[in-house]
Short mmCIF file of C-alpha atoms and ligand atoms in Angstrom, two decimals:
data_model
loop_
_atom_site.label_atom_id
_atom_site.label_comp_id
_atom_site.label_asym_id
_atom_site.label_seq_id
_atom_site.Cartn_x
_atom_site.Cartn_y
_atom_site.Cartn_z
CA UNK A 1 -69.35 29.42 33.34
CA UNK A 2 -68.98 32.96 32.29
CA UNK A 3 -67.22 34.18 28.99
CA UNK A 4 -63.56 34.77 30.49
CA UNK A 5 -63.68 31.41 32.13
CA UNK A 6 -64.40 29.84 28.39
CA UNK A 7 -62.03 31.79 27.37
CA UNK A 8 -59.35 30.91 29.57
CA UNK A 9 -60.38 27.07 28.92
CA UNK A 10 -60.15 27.39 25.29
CA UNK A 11 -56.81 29.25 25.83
CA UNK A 12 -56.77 31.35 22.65
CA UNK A 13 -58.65 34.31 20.61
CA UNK A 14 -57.86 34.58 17.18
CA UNK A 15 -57.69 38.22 16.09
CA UNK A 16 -59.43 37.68 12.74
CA UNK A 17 -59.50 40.28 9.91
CA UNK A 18 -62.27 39.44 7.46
CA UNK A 19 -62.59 41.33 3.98
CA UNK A 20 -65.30 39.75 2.44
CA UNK A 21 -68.40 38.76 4.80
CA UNK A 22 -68.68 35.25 2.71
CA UNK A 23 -65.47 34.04 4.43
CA UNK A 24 -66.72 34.75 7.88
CA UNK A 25 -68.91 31.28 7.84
CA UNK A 26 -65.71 28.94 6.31
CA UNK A 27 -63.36 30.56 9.07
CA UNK A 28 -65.74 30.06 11.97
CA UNK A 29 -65.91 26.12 11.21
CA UNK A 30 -62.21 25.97 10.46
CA UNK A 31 -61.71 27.47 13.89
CA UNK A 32 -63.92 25.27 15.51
CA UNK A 33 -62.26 22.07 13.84
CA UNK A 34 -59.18 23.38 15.28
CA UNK A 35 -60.36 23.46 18.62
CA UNK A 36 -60.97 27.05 18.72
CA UNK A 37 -64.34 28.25 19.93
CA UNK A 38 -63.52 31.68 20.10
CA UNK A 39 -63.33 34.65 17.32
CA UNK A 40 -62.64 38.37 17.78
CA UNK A 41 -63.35 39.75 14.24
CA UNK A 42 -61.50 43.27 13.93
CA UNK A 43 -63.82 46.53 13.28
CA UNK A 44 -60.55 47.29 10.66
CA UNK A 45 -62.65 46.17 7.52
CA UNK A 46 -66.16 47.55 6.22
CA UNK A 47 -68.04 44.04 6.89
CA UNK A 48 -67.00 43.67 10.39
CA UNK A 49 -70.65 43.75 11.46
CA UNK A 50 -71.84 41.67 8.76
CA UNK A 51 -69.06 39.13 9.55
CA UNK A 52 -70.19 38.98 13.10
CA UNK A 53 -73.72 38.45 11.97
CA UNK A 54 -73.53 35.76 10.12
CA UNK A 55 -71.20 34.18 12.27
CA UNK A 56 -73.30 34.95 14.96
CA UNK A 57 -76.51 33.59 13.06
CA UNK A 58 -74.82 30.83 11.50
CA UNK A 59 -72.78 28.87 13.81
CA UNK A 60 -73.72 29.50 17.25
CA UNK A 61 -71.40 27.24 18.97
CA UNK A 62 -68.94 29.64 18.25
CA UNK A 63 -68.52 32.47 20.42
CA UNK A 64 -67.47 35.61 18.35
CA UNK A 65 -66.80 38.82 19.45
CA UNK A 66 -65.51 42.44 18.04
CA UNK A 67 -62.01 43.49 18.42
CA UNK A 68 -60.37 47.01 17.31
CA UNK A 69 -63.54 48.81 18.96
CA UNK A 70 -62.59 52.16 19.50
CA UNK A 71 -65.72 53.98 20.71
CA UNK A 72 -69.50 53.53 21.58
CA UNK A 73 -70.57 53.54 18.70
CA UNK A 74 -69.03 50.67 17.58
CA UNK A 75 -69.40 48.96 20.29
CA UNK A 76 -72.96 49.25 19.88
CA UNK A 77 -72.93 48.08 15.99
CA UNK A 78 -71.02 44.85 16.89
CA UNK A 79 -73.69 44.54 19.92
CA UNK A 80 -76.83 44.47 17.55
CA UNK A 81 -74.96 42.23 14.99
CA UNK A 82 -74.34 39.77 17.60
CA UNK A 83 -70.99 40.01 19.48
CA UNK A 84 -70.92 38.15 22.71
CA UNK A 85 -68.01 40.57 23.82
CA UNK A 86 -65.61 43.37 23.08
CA UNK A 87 -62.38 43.55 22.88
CA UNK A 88 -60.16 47.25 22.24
CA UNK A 89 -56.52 48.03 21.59
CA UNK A 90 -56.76 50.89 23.96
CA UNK A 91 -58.96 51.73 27.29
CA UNK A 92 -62.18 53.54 26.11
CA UNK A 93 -64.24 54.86 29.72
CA UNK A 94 -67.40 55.20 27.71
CA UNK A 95 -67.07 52.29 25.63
CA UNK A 96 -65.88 50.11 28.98
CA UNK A 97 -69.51 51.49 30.77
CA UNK A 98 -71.38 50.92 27.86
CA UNK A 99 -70.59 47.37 27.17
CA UNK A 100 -70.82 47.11 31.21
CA UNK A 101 -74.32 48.62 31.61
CA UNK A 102 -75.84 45.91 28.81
CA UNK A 103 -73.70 42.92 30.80
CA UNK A 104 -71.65 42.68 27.94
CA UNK A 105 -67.63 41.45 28.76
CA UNK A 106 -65.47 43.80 27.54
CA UNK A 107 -61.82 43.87 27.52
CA UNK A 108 -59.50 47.07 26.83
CA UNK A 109 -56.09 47.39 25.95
CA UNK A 110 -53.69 48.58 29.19
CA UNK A 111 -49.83 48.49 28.78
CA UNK A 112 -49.47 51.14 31.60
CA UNK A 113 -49.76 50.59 35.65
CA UNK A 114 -52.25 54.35 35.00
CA UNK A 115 -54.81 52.24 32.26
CA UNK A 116 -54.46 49.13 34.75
CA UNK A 117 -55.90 51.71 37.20
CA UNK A 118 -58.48 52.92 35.18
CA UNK A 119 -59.71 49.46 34.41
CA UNK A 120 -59.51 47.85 37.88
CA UNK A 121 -61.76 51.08 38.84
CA UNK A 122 -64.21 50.38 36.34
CA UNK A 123 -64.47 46.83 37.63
CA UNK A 124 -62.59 44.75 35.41
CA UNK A 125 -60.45 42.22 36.00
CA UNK A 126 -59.55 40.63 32.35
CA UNK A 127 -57.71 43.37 30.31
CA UNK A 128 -55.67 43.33 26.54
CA UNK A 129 -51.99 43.64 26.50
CA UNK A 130 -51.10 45.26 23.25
CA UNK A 131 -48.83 44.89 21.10
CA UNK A 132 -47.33 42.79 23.57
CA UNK A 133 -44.06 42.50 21.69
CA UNK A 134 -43.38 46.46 21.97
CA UNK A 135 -44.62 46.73 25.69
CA UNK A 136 -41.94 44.39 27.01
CA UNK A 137 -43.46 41.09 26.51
CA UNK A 138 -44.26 38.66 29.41
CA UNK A 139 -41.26 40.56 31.14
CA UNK A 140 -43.04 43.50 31.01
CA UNK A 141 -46.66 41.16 31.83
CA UNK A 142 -45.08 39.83 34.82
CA UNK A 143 -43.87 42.62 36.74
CA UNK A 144 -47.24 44.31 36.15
CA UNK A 145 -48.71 41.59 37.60
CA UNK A 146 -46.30 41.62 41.03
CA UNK A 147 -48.67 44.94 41.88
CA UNK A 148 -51.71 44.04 39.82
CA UNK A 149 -52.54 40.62 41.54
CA UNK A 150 -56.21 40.24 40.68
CA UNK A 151 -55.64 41.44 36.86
CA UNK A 152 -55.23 38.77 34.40
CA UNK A 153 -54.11 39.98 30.71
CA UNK A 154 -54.61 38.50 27.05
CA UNK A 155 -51.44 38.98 25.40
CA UNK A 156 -51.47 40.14 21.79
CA UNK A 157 -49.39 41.95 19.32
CA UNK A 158 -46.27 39.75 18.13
CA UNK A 159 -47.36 36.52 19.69
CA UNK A 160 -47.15 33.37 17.59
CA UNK A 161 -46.15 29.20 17.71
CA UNK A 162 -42.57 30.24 18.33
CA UNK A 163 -43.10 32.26 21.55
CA UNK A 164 -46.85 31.30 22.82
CA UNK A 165 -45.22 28.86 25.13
CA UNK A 166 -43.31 31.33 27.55
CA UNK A 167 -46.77 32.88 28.06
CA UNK A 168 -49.20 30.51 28.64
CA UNK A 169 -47.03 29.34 31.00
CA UNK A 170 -47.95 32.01 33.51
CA UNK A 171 -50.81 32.15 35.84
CA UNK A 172 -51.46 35.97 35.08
CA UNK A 173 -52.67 34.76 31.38
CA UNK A 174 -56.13 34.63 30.76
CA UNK A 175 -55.37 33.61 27.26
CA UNK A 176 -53.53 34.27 24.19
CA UNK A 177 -54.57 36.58 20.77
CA UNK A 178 -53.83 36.57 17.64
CA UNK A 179 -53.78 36.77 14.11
CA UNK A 180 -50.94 34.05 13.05
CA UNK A 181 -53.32 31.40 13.41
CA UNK A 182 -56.10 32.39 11.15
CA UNK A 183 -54.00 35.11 9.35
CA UNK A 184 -55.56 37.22 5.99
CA UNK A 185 -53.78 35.87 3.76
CA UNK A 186 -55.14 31.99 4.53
CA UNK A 187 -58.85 33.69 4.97
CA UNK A 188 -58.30 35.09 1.49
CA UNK A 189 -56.93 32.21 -0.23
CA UNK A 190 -59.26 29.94 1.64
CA UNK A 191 -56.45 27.73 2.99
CA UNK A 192 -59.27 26.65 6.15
CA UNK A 193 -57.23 23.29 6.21
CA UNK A 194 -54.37 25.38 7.07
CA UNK A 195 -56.32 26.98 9.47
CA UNK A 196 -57.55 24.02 11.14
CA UNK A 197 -53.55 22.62 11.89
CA UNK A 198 -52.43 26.12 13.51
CA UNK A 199 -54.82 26.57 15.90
CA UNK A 200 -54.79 22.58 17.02
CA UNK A 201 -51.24 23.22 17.04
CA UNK A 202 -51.60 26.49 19.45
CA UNK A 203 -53.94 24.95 21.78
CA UNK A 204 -51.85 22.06 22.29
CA UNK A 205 -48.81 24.44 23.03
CA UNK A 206 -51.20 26.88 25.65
CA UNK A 207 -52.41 23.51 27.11
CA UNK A 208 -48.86 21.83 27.26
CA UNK A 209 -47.36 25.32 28.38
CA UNK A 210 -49.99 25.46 31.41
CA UNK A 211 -49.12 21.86 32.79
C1 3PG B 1 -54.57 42.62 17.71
O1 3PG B 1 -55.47 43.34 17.29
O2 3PG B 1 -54.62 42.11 18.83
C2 3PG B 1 -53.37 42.44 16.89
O3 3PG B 1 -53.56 42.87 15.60
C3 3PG B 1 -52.86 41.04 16.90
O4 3PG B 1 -51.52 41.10 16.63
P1 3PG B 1 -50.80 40.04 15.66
O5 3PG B 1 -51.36 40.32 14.30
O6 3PG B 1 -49.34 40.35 15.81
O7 3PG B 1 -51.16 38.67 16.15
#
């Protein structure tokens, strides 16, 4: 099974923003107890790389990734600390070939039919659609998807309990993303029980949403 497969059977991505590198560890196992095998820590904070490598070192039936990657170099960083796969707000060529050339999955941000384009000629078929909220939501998702047929999208940006249902629903959704489940206020205050009850919560409501 390759990595968007997984990902589309485990249904979510939590965007994760980690400040200190000791809460990386306690966040990857509250994930996991949730149900969530999946973790996109954010190149936004200093210790993004560390994060990743001890998560990466530490608890390795957890698949964790890099998200917020805005250039090769980065991409490279999260590479050598471990990242299984990439994940941008915006569509990088160089980064895209990069992560391609070394068989890593990566997955760019495209709101516009133009960066769908540029994707689908690069190969991919998996892209980031963010912040979904702004960009029309699964409106916007859906009538993409009329001319992009073969392009599935991971929603992010505004996407939480109350609305998750109306997009897991469709058949163009890979997945969802986000930070509501594993937000960093709860990774601060180590609230991991909290943790734990959103993201069982969310994959019930992806799960229930897709039957
Ligand atoms: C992202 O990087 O995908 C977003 O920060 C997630 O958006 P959210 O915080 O609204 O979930």
């Amino acid at each position: 099974m390759d990595i968007m497969d997984k990902i589309y059977e485990t249904g979510i991505v939590p965007v994760v923003v980690i400040e200190d590198a000791a809460d990386a560890i306690p966040t990857a196992h509250a994930l996991l107890a949730g149900g969530v095998n999946f973790m996109e820590i954010t190149f936004r904070t200093a210790c993004a790389a560390e994060a990743i490598q001890a998560v990466s070192e530490a608890v390795p039936e957890m698949i964790v990734g890099a998200g917020t990657v805005l250039n090769v170099r980065q991409a490279e960083m999260a590479v050598k600390a471990g990242a299984k796969f990439i994940v941008s707000p915006g569509f990088d060529k160089d980064t895209v070939i990069w992560c391609q050339e070394r068989g890593i999955p990566v997955c760019p941000g495209c709101v516009t039919p133009s960066e769908i384009i540029a994707a689908i000629n690069c190969g991919l078929s998996v892209i980031k659609f963010f912040p979904a909220n702004i960009y029309g939501g699964i409106k916007a998702i859906k009538a993409l998807s009329g001319v992009f047929g073969g392009v599935k999208f991971l929603p992010t940006g505004g996407v939480n309990a109350e609305n998750i249902g109306e997009f897991a629903s469709e058949k163009c959704i890979i997945a969802i993303g986000g930070s509501w489940v594993c937000t960093k206020k709860d990774i601060k205050e180590h609230n991991f029980d909290q943790i734990t009850s959103l993201c069982h919560e969310a994959v019930e409501k992806i799960h229930a949403a897709r039957n």
